Amino acid sequence: MSTSGSQLLADVAQLHTDSELLHAIVNGPARGDGSLVTTGGGKVKTAARAIAEVQDFADSAILGVKSTAATSISAIEAVAAGYGYQVPVPYSAGLSMTNASQTVSYDGQVYAPIQSQLPFTTGSAFEPAKFRLIQGVSGADLSGPNGAAMVGFSQSESGEEVMSVRDRLRIQVFASAFGLKSTNTAAQNSKALQKALDEIHSQDPTGGLGGELLIEPGAFKFGELFPYRAISIRGTGRRVTTLDSVIASGTSIVLADAMEFEGLQFTGAANSTGAIFTQAAGFDNAFRNCWFQDYYKAIVANGTLRLHGVDAFNGAFNAGKIDSGGAVVEMLGGRLLADNFRSNVSSGYGGKLPHPAIRVLGGQEIVVSGHSNIQNMGDAIDVNLSGATSLIDIEINGAILASNSGDAINVTTSSGASIRRLAVIGGNIDTNQGDGIDLSAHTGTMNTLQVVGTRINGSGGWGTKLGGKINNVDIRASYDSNAAGSVSPGAAVITNMIMNSNGLSDVFNMVKANAVAAGTAAVLQATGPDADIPIQIKPKGKGKVQIKGTATNADGGLYIESFAPGVELVDLTTGSTRTRILSDNQSFYVNWDGAADYTYNVVSFRVRFNGNAVNYLSTQPAIAGQPVLVSAEGSDPNISIRLVPKGTGKLRYGTVISTADVPTTGYLEIEDAGGTLRKLAVIG
């Protein structure tokens, strides 16, 4: 047989074998040894066995679903019962639904009828429009696109649901999600920031929930922005998140009420005449842990402005922008509350004086406190009130103020302007060329000036220069190395003054209270540039000057000591008449003078001293028709009264009346100057 014939026979034999195997696979049993057919490629399941295994798996899955559904329904039934629902019944046609507490189970879920659809009878097909799911939501629902909308959010502890979590998250947005990039142009970033602000406002139109715009690290140029009420803009830290305004003039951000800024750096290198922020009257805004750099005016405010941990810096390289027209903060009105505020403004440009850190053109209250440190080449704080502007309070408490070319505090007012109180309490004031506190241009009225516990050092001019009308001055400060002097009265009109500071006696006549050692009388002493300085104690209205000892001290009361014989103890002046009480080593005497300049200085009465005396002269007034009484009193049982004329002078008393000789009826006993007993006859 040929080779081709042999091959044909082999092929026929293989075909026979394969057909037998195929027969066994197709017609083999579902169970047992015959359910696996051995082939050249390995064992193969029969068709019956494969179908059986699929059926087994399906039956098992169905049983699992039924078990899970039963468990879920049982759990749902328990929850439903807990909320006051009835036990679910399987959904079917013909169920009478009359109460919202009824429930049905359908397709593994539990439903209750919708109140507005009651009453109704169920049909053969489930009607979802008439039922609501009471099981709640599934994990898949919560993880879906609308999952956050299914969870409520409460703004307060009362638990009142005011919005969904989705809506709450929409008022706390990241600026980057709206296209903010450090590589963008200012126009692109302004558009991105405005879109973010608009989104927050759309979710919270009234600002009642307080939306937040979060800005990631980076430096972002921007132009004008128009924010909304109660939105907070927060960065990741000053000098980490920077917003650079490119507005050349005008304002970059007009503040809305109740806005807050935190952890941001603001620069305004392009701004030569305007401000980064402006605030309307009546608004309340806060900046916390922010940094301002390279600006003309950082903030122009007319409401309540709160600064905490704010730093501001302008250097000489900011050509033309740090002259006297600029400011870190310019107050047109309202209240400035600055805590831990720091400012450093370097030298001016083109010979101009650098701008102040704080300029006050009006307002109710200016408070700078809490370790604030303001160091300027120009004025640290400049108050300039015109017209009838009234400012209630300026308080610098515990701060450090320093100025190189200007004044630490400069106050300029017109004649109609008024300040209720300027108080500098504690802290340090250091100046180089100007004055520590300069009120020389104050021509208005100030009710109270207080400089208490402050160290004023190194002034190129005066430590404190006064001016205008000041009702009450209280200066208790320490003045060191002030070139012109401690305090200049200038043209000030001062009503009341309390001063106890070093270096003041060369300027003012004043009363100084001296501290003394225990066992020594306390001293209230007049001091000042005049050679002779009286001390006046003036009560108000009909009030009296009272000097009282203590109730347990028999010696308490008025004690007047003369430091030298002949020096007056008391000077009583009424109009041009003076009555003086003086003392020497042997007596005290009363002088009368008809002129205020001691032209006459006449001794009117004198009492001599006797250190061993036990008897004395006493006088007593009398009622009408009775004589006044001059009597001797003392410890002796019998005390004479001695009247001694001087030289050959005689004692004069009574009036001589001529009469005819009459008999003597008695006599009166008297003693002459030598003590000899004499008798005066009584006639008639």
XYZ file of C-alpha atoms in Angstrom:
684
model
C 0.000 0.000 0.000
C 1.247 3.453 -0.805
C 2.205 6.000 1.866
C -0.868 8.053 1.073
C -3.063 5.050 1.606
C -1.544 4.359 5.012
C -2.121 7.925 6.096
C -5.741 7.731 5.046
C -6.308 4.609 7.147
C -4.747 6.341 10.191
C -6.923 9.394 9.781
C -10.053 7.263 9.590
C -9.027 5.464 12.803
C -8.450 8.790 14.662
C -11.804 10.071 13.467
C -13.471 7.005 14.919
C -11.728 7.488 18.261
C -12.648 11.192 18.442
C -16.272 10.498 17.619
C -16.448 8.061 20.522
C -14.980 10.645 22.893
C -17.407 13.305 21.666
C -20.264 10.886 22.161
C -19.164 10.251 25.731
C -18.947 14.006 26.500
C -22.353 14.772 25.022
C -24.200 11.777 26.371
C -22.261 11.020 29.562
C -23.885 11.113 33.035
C -24.103 14.163 35.360
C -22.658 12.341 38.358
C -20.078 9.584 38.919
C -16.949 8.423 37.102
C -18.509 8.667 33.676
C -19.070 12.398 34.186
C -15.361 13.016 33.374
C -14.073 11.893 29.906
C -10.330 11.297 29.388
C -9.053 12.916 26.218
C -5.642 13.562 24.764
C -5.713 17.028 26.310
C -6.873 15.846 29.743
C -10.177 15.117 31.437
C -13.289 16.960 30.237
C -16.624 17.299 32.077
C -19.649 15.832 30.363
C -22.306 18.294 29.247
C -24.684 16.908 31.848
C -22.153 17.381 34.637
C -21.398 21.004 33.563
C -25.099 21.803 33.471
C -25.624 20.234 36.891
C -22.830 22.230 38.474
C -24.241 25.476 37.057
C -27.630 24.565 38.454
C -26.123 23.802 41.876
C -24.330 27.164 41.954
C -27.483 29.004 40.938
C -29.533 27.241 43.596
C -26.935 28.114 46.236
C -26.849 31.771 45.154
C -30.611 31.979 45.224
C -30.671 30.489 48.712
C -28.027 33.049 49.813
C -30.028 35.941 48.417
C -33.164 34.647 50.072
C -31.328 34.277 53.387
C -29.813 37.772 53.129
C -33.144 39.276 52.164
C -34.836 37.531 55.050
C -32.170 38.810 57.452
C -32.434 42.338 56.026
C -36.200 42.279 56.220
C -36.019 41.065 59.822
C -33.623 43.889 60.669
C -35.781 46.382 58.831
C -38.850 45.096 60.599
C -37.111 45.629 63.933
C -36.075 49.180 62.983
C -39.509 49.903 61.583
C -41.150 48.667 64.754
C -38.801 50.906 66.740
C -40.062 53.910 64.826
C -43.711 52.935 65.402
C -44.378 51.148 62.114
C -46.466 47.964 61.854
C -44.877 44.614 60.927
C -44.453 44.470 57.122
C -46.666 42.172 55.045
C -45.670 40.913 51.587
C -46.894 43.180 48.839
C -49.872 41.806 46.872
C -52.899 43.116 45.087
C -55.910 44.115 47.150
C -54.169 45.379 50.312
C -56.122 48.181 51.972
C -53.711 51.019 52.926
C -55.384 53.393 55.390
C -52.630 54.292 57.882
C -49.118 55.715 57.373
C -47.748 53.220 59.921
C -48.603 50.234 57.687
C -45.675 48.640 55.854
C -45.195 46.206 53.004
C -42.140 44.237 51.922
C -41.308 44.230 48.237
C -38.187 43.067 46.444
C -36.180 42.921 49.674
C -37.141 46.456 50.838
C -39.757 47.742 53.266
C -42.084 50.576 52.277
C -44.719 52.659 54.013
C -47.572 54.463 52.267
C -47.164 58.187 51.616
C -49.555 60.126 53.853
C -50.968 62.237 51.045
C -51.865 59.112 49.002
C -54.007 57.501 51.716
C -56.378 55.721 51.548
C -55.821 53.407 48.564
C -55.926 49.723 47.623
C -52.851 48.093 46.121
C -52.925 46.858 42.556
C -51.255 43.864 41.018
C -48.135 45.892 40.132
C -46.128 47.737 42.820
C -46.767 51.491 42.628
C -43.625 53.349 43.850
C -45.381 56.730 43.581
C -47.622 55.748 46.512
C -44.928 54.355 48.811
C -41.753 55.621 50.453
C -38.743 53.592 51.486
C -38.348 53.385 55.247
C -35.307 51.161 55.346
C -32.983 54.181 54.897
C -30.179 54.297 52.384
C -27.643 51.712 51.397
C -23.862 51.947 51.401
C -23.992 52.119 47.635
C -26.351 55.088 47.854
C -24.073 56.921 50.279
C -21.004 56.316 48.136
C -22.813 57.496 45.019
C -22.738 61.025 43.539
C -25.713 62.139 45.637
C -24.736 60.355 48.847
C -23.764 63.548 50.730
C -27.181 64.985 49.965
C -28.770 62.158 51.975
C -27.017 63.107 55.247
C -28.214 66.039 57.340
C -25.951 68.690 58.904
C -26.708 70.659 62.051
C -24.979 74.018 62.583
C -25.913 74.201 66.274
C -25.988 71.823 69.218
C -29.777 71.955 69.279
C -29.816 69.347 66.515
C -31.975 71.376 64.203
C -31.198 70.211 60.672
C -30.557 73.211 58.507
C -28.917 71.694 55.433
C -27.375 68.550 53.989
C -23.731 67.603 54.252
C -23.438 68.156 50.502
C -24.680 71.733 50.837
C -22.455 72.327 53.884
C -19.390 71.132 51.989
C -20.289 73.403 49.126
C -19.786 76.469 51.395
C -16.270 75.297 52.298
C -14.428 75.225 49.031
C -10.847 75.072 47.803
C -9.910 77.846 45.425
C -7.837 75.414 43.343
C -11.023 73.525 42.456
C -12.173 76.651 40.636
C -8.940 77.188 38.724
C -6.671 79.206 41.050
C -3.027 78.672 40.025
C 0.234 80.421 40.799
C 1.065 80.352 37.075
C -2.166 82.126 36.114
C -2.519 85.754 35.181
C -4.176 88.095 37.660
C -7.317 88.103 35.506
C -7.504 84.294 35.503
C -7.033 84.059 39.267
C -9.560 86.838 39.906
C -12.087 84.880 37.854
C -11.315 81.661 39.762
C -11.567 83.330 43.174
C -14.790 85.111 42.237
C -16.323 81.823 41.028
C -15.455 80.231 44.350
C -16.980 83.145 46.266
C -20.090 83.003 44.085
C -20.457 79.275 44.764
C -20.289 79.806 48.528
C -22.809 82.644 48.290
C -25.209 80.515 46.202
C -25.306 77.898 48.960
C -25.522 80.440 51.807
C -27.068 83.668 50.458
C -27.531 85.291 53.882
C -24.124 84.343 55.244
C -25.755 82.785 58.263
C -23.622 79.626 58.153
C -20.267 81.234 57.480
C -18.674 79.926 54.310
C -14.939 79.327 53.934
C -12.679 79.805 50.937
C -9.488 77.809 51.418
C -6.359 78.767 49.491
C -3.438 76.381 49.171
C 0.260 77.351 49.421
C 1.622 79.509 46.634
C 1.801 83.073 45.340
C -1.231 84.196 43.358
C -1.710 87.451 41.476
C -5.243 88.852 41.488
C -7.208 91.978 40.667
C -10.579 93.104 41.995
C -12.754 90.784 44.074
C -16.329 91.231 45.260
C -16.900 88.961 48.265
C -20.056 88.342 50.267
C -21.111 88.594 53.883
C -19.584 86.292 56.535
C -17.183 84.476 54.220
C -13.799 83.584 55.692
C -10.760 83.407 53.422
C -8.021 81.248 54.891
C -4.525 80.397 53.737
C -2.009 77.886 55.025
C 0.133 80.515 56.762
C 1.456 83.995 56.219
C 4.416 84.035 53.872
C 3.189 80.635 52.654
C -0.019 81.646 50.917
C 0.390 85.022 49.187
C -2.207 87.110 47.378
C -0.572 89.812 45.264
C -2.851 92.675 44.217
C -2.103 94.138 40.788
C -4.526 97.053 41.138
C -2.551 100.268 40.536
C -5.104 102.538 42.209
C -8.412 102.116 43.966
C -9.223 99.027 46.018
C -8.622 95.336 45.379
C -11.171 93.997 47.869
C -14.155 95.935 49.209
C -14.896 94.094 52.421
C -18.317 92.629 53.077
C -19.615 92.567 56.632
C -18.396 89.833 59.017
C -15.595 88.659 56.729
C -12.453 87.168 58.262
C -8.967 86.527 56.894
C -6.411 84.157 58.383
C -2.999 82.764 57.488
C -2.466 84.955 54.423
C 0.139 87.349 53.081
C -1.051 90.329 51.059
C 1.169 92.400 48.828
C 0.378 95.425 46.710
C 3.556 96.153 44.748
C 1.551 97.641 41.881
C -0.634 99.801 44.122
C 0.734 103.343 44.305
C -2.293 105.355 45.486
C -5.015 102.982 46.604
C -5.650 100.328 49.244
C -5.710 96.555 49.312
C -8.875 96.589 51.470
C -11.578 99.149 52.229
C -14.308 98.748 54.839
C -17.707 100.447 54.981
C -19.168 102.050 58.104
C -20.833 99.651 60.514
C -19.051 96.526 59.230
C -17.054 94.192 61.473
C -13.998 92.439 60.007
C -11.039 90.530 61.382
C -7.517 89.716 60.204
C -5.630 87.021 62.096
C -2.023 85.974 61.590
C -1.730 87.870 58.331
C 1.174 89.735 56.719
C 1.077 92.910 54.618
C 3.986 93.968 52.446
C 4.627 96.453 49.634
C 1.469 98.543 49.769
C 0.389 102.185 49.754
C -2.476 101.641 52.173
C -3.153 98.163 53.474
C -6.600 98.746 55.046
C -8.876 101.798 55.017
C -11.531 101.156 57.671
C -14.727 102.835 58.798
C -16.261 100.138 60.997
C -14.868 97.700 63.553
C -11.475 96.357 62.510
C -9.869 93.565 64.532
C -6.184 92.786 64.021
C -4.555 89.877 65.852
C -1.009 88.813 65.095
C -0.848 91.035 62.002
C 2.542 92.106 60.610
C 3.180 94.903 58.123
C 6.425 95.780 56.369
C 7.376 98.423 53.814
C 10.969 99.080 52.815
C 12.854 101.857 51.066
C 12.715 99.918 47.805
C 8.977 100.642 47.549
C 9.631 103.802 45.566
C 7.019 106.481 46.083
C 4.607 104.320 48.065
C 5.706 104.809 51.626
C 5.468 108.570 51.789
C 3.320 110.299 54.385
C 0.089 109.741 52.438
C 0.070 105.990 52.977
C -0.612 103.902 56.084
C -0.839 100.342 57.265
C -4.263 101.139 58.697
C -6.217 104.325 58.068
C -9.252 104.758 60.319
C -11.981 106.999 58.945
C -14.281 106.075 61.816
C -15.382 103.122 63.905
C -13.141 101.049 66.172
C -9.649 99.612 65.789
C -8.805 96.727 68.127
C -5.191 95.707 67.461
C -3.620 92.936 69.525
C -0.055 91.750 68.945
C 0.190 94.086 65.950
C 3.647 94.670 64.471
C 4.729 97.189 61.873
C 8.059 98.187 60.349
C 8.139 101.027 57.818
C 11.551 101.968 56.502
C 12.853 105.303 55.167
C 10.848 107.466 52.806
C 11.399 107.921 49.101
C 12.723 111.091 47.540
C 13.160 112.832 50.891
C 9.524 112.283 51.921
C 8.653 111.366 55.486
C 7.508 107.736 55.699
C 3.849 107.072 56.364
C 2.548 106.224 59.857
C 1.632 102.717 60.844
C -1.803 103.869 62.045
C -3.507 107.038 60.854
C -6.667 108.095 62.704
C -8.991 110.554 60.974
C -12.035 109.750 63.110
C -13.649 107.005 65.121
C -14.912 105.864 68.472
C -12.097 103.754 69.895
C -8.488 102.966 69.046
C -6.868 100.235 71.155
C -3.354 98.906 70.519
C -2.358 96.282 73.081
C -0.869 92.884 73.803
C 2.835 93.119 72.945
C 2.271 95.208 69.844
C 5.489 96.568 68.361
C 5.332 99.512 65.948
C 8.666 100.706 64.579
C 8.535 103.417 61.943
C 10.851 105.870 60.340
C 7.909 108.309 60.453
C 5.141 108.660 63.043
C 4.113 105.391 64.627
C 0.563 106.631 65.304
C -0.786 109.796 63.709
C -4.107 111.267 64.910
C -5.431 114.048 62.703
C -8.931 115.336 63.470
C -10.457 118.219 61.572
C -13.683 120.204 61.939
C -15.951 119.038 64.758
C -14.690 115.437 64.656
C -15.012 113.643 67.969
C -12.881 110.649 68.971
C -13.829 108.815 72.130
C -10.792 106.809 73.247
C -7.207 106.107 72.225
C -5.474 103.508 74.383
C -1.949 102.220 73.842
C -1.518 99.459 76.408
C 1.749 97.594 76.912
C 3.014 98.353 73.408
C 6.414 99.373 72.051
C 6.327 102.469 69.834
C 9.449 103.649 68.034
C 10.087 106.348 65.449
C 13.282 107.516 63.828
C 12.275 110.684 61.956
C 8.814 111.416 63.323
C 6.915 111.172 66.605
C 5.858 108.001 68.345
C 2.388 109.534 68.811
C 1.407 112.714 67.001
C -1.946 114.416 67.615
C -3.209 117.229 65.392
C -6.710 118.623 65.948
C -8.672 121.670 64.876
C -10.236 123.945 67.463
C -13.616 122.227 67.167
C -12.334 118.659 67.446
C -12.330 116.704 70.692
C -10.773 113.576 72.183
C -12.218 112.075 75.336
C -9.137 110.135 76.424
C -5.607 109.476 75.231
C -3.977 106.846 77.436
C -0.493 105.380 77.126
C -0.234 102.648 79.745
C 2.980 100.720 80.278
C 5.257 99.780 77.431
C 8.117 101.752 75.879
C 8.365 104.784 73.604
C 11.655 105.344 71.766
C 12.298 108.132 69.270
C 15.377 109.483 67.569
C 14.594 112.887 66.059
C 10.994 113.607 66.989
C 8.969 113.731 70.185
C 7.675 110.807 72.201
C 4.113 112.186 72.444
C 3.486 115.388 70.486
C 0.302 117.369 71.225
C 1.719 120.738 70.144
C -0.627 120.825 67.134
C -3.613 119.854 69.275
C -5.803 122.972 69.324
C -9.055 121.227 70.222
C -10.215 119.768 73.517
C -8.997 116.665 75.295
C -10.689 115.541 78.465
C -7.978 113.225 79.800
C -4.330 112.563 78.995
C -2.766 109.611 80.809
C 0.838 108.505 80.533
C 1.209 105.907 83.279
C 3.997 103.398 83.807
C 5.558 104.139 80.430
C 9.260 104.525 79.727
C 9.888 107.349 77.233
C 13.453 107.206 76.067
C 15.927 108.837 73.701
C 13.705 111.484 72.182
C 15.468 113.937 69.898
C 12.855 116.431 71.036
C 10.553 116.338 74.056
C 9.430 113.242 75.855
C 5.898 114.693 75.936
C 4.882 117.959 74.322
C 1.511 119.363 75.403
C -0.904 121.682 73.629
C -4.565 122.654 73.332
C -7.096 122.397 76.131
C -6.604 119.375 78.382
C -8.937 119.018 81.336
C -7.042 116.303 83.195
C -3.374 115.414 82.854
C -2.000 112.357 84.638
C 1.667 111.741 83.876
C 3.438 109.108 85.921
C 6.124 107.957 83.555
C 9.871 107.483 83.357
C 11.750 109.887 81.079
C 15.293 109.030 80.031
C 17.699 110.915 77.754
C 15.177 113.225 76.064
C 17.204 115.940 74.345
C 14.783 118.872 74.769
C 13.431 117.784 78.132
C 10.815 115.570 79.709
C 7.562 117.519 79.319
C 6.884 120.759 77.471
C 3.747 122.662 78.560
C 3.703 124.579 75.279
C 0.476 126.535 74.890
C -1.596 123.937 76.718
C -4.462 125.044 78.954
C -4.591 122.456 81.732
C -7.340 122.303 84.345
C -6.093 119.523 86.611
C -2.700 117.892 86.670
C -1.203 114.909 88.462
C 2.482 114.341 87.823
C 5.021 112.135 89.493
C 7.783 111.550 86.994
C 11.498 112.119 86.952
C 12.685 115.275 85.223
C 9.399 117.193 85.496
C 10.321 119.675 88.255
C 12.381 121.732 85.816
C 9.260 122.396 83.742
C 6.246 122.685 86.038
C 5.504 123.991 89.519
C 3.991 120.876 90.965
C 3.243 118.934 94.117
C 5.463 115.947 94.663
C 4.770 113.081 97.038
C 8.052 111.825 98.489
C 8.488 108.293 99.720
C 10.212 108.191 103.132
C 11.467 105.569 105.537
C 9.267 104.029 108.217
C 8.974 106.183 111.320
C 9.255 109.414 109.295
C 6.381 111.693 108.340
C 5.294 111.408 104.705
C 6.092 114.509 102.631
C 3.883 116.354 100.156
C 6.242 118.951 98.726
C 6.057 121.781 96.206
C 8.763 121.653 93.544
C 9.412 123.423 90.278
C 11.400 126.165 88.558
C 10.025 129.072 90.679
C 11.907 130.153 93.817
C 8.724 130.483 95.900
C 5.879 128.055 95.246
C 2.722 128.067 97.374
C 0.561 124.967 97.689
C -3.165 125.420 97.196
C -5.825 122.969 98.305
C -9.118 123.850 96.654
C -12.366 122.094 97.576
C -15.205 122.040 95.068
C -18.252 124.232 95.574
C -18.974 124.652 99.292
C -16.766 121.769 100.289
C -14.282 122.192 103.140
C -10.668 121.208 103.586
C -10.654 118.577 106.332
C -7.583 117.307 108.153
C -8.434 114.510 110.539
C -6.556 112.253 112.904
C -7.594 108.702 113.580
C -10.238 107.900 116.179
C -7.677 106.092 118.366
C -5.050 108.831 118.203
C -5.592 111.620 120.743
C -2.894 113.684 119.047
C -4.376 113.341 115.560
C -5.436 116.491 113.794
C -3.818 119.544 112.265
C -0.116 119.911 112.937
C 1.805 122.845 111.375
C 5.576 123.010 111.642
C 7.747 125.953 110.658
C 11.216 125.120 109.379
C 12.700 128.405 110.690
C 11.789 131.130 113.264
C 9.620 133.861 111.821
C 8.369 131.706 108.917
C 4.615 131.854 108.626
C 2.551 128.865 109.574
C -0.818 129.997 108.227
C -1.658 132.650 105.645
C -5.369 133.502 105.461
C -6.212 135.701 102.497
C -9.547 137.356 101.772
C -9.423 139.654 98.800
C -6.464 142.005 99.347
C -6.371 141.426 103.147
C -4.031 138.847 104.598
C -3.911 137.443 108.111
C -0.760 135.537 108.922
C 0.039 133.260 111.863
C 3.778 133.004 112.484
C 6.013 131.405 115.059
C 9.473 131.865 116.581
C 11.238 130.020 119.358
C 9.369 131.850 122.211
C 5.909 132.569 120.795
C 3.456 132.547 117.972
C 1.870 135.739 116.718
C -0.787 136.976 114.323
C 0.046 139.623 111.731
C -2.438 141.622 109.764
C -1.711 143.150 106.381
C -3.954 145.351 104.330
C -2.213 144.373 101.087
C -1.516 141.065 99.417
C 2.189 141.876 98.994
C 2.912 142.278 102.770
C 3.228 146.092 102.556
C 2.276 146.623 106.223
C 2.900 143.298 107.931
C 1.552 144.499 111.337
C 1.737 142.233 114.408
C -1.764 142.136 115.876
C -1.520 139.522 118.608
C 1.231 137.463 120.249
C 1.316 134.502 122.621
C 4.595 133.661 124.368
C 5.615 130.151 125.315
C 6.488 128.817 128.791
C 7.521 125.207 128.810
C 6.724 124.792 132.567
C 3.382 126.585 132.603
C 0.393 125.006 134.364
C -1.892 128.070 134.463
C -3.279 129.963 131.485
C -5.683 132.676 130.348
C -9.125 131.741 129.121
C -11.730 133.805 127.314
C -15.406 133.147 126.965
C -18.042 134.958 124.901
C -21.321 136.123 126.442
C -24.943 136.428 125.516
C -26.566 139.820 124.939
C -26.533 142.079 128.021
C -23.741 140.119 129.736
C -19.986 140.880 129.791
C -17.453 138.681 128.015
C -15.262 136.694 130.392
C -11.484 136.725 130.688
C -10.423 134.318 133.421
C -7.399 132.506 134.798
C -7.450 128.715 134.644
C -4.950 126.025 135.570
C -3.911 123.588 138.268
C -3.239 126.169 141.074
C -6.172 126.853 143.443
C -5.554 130.629 143.353
C -4.326 132.255 140.117
C -3.809 135.984 139.621
C -4.078 137.753 136.269
C -1.148 140.070 135.599
C -1.481 142.959 133.159
C 1.953 144.634 132.600
C 2.319 147.804 130.502
C 5.662 148.441 128.828
C 8.135 150.914 130.376
C 6.314 153.784 132.116
C 3.101 152.939 130.395
C -0.036 152.618 132.481
C -2.979 150.287 132.500
C -6.029 151.926 131.040
C -9.615 150.891 131.509
C -13.016 152.443 132.060
C -14.092 156.128 131.879
C -13.510 158.799 134.661
C -16.742 160.411 135.955
C -16.480 163.612 138.092
C -18.510 163.637 141.324
C -18.697 165.424 144.750
C -16.901 164.010 147.758
C -18.821 160.994 148.987
C -18.092 158.498 151.735
C -16.111 155.286 151.082
C -18.272 152.191 151.219
C -15.631 149.478 150.541
C -12.588 148.474 148.451
C -11.328 146.037 145.766
C -8.035 144.166 146.175
C -5.486 144.144 143.349
C -1.724 143.579 143.100
C 0.692 146.029 141.578
C 3.458 145.066 139.108
C 5.710 144.028 142.012
C 3.036 141.788 143.530
C 2.218 144.110 146.477
C -1.426 143.965 147.534
C -3.285 147.195 146.894
C -6.839 148.300 147.701
C -9.084 150.335 145.396
C -11.740 152.315 147.333
C -15.375 151.960 146.429
C -17.468 155.118 146.963
C -21.115 155.896 146.751
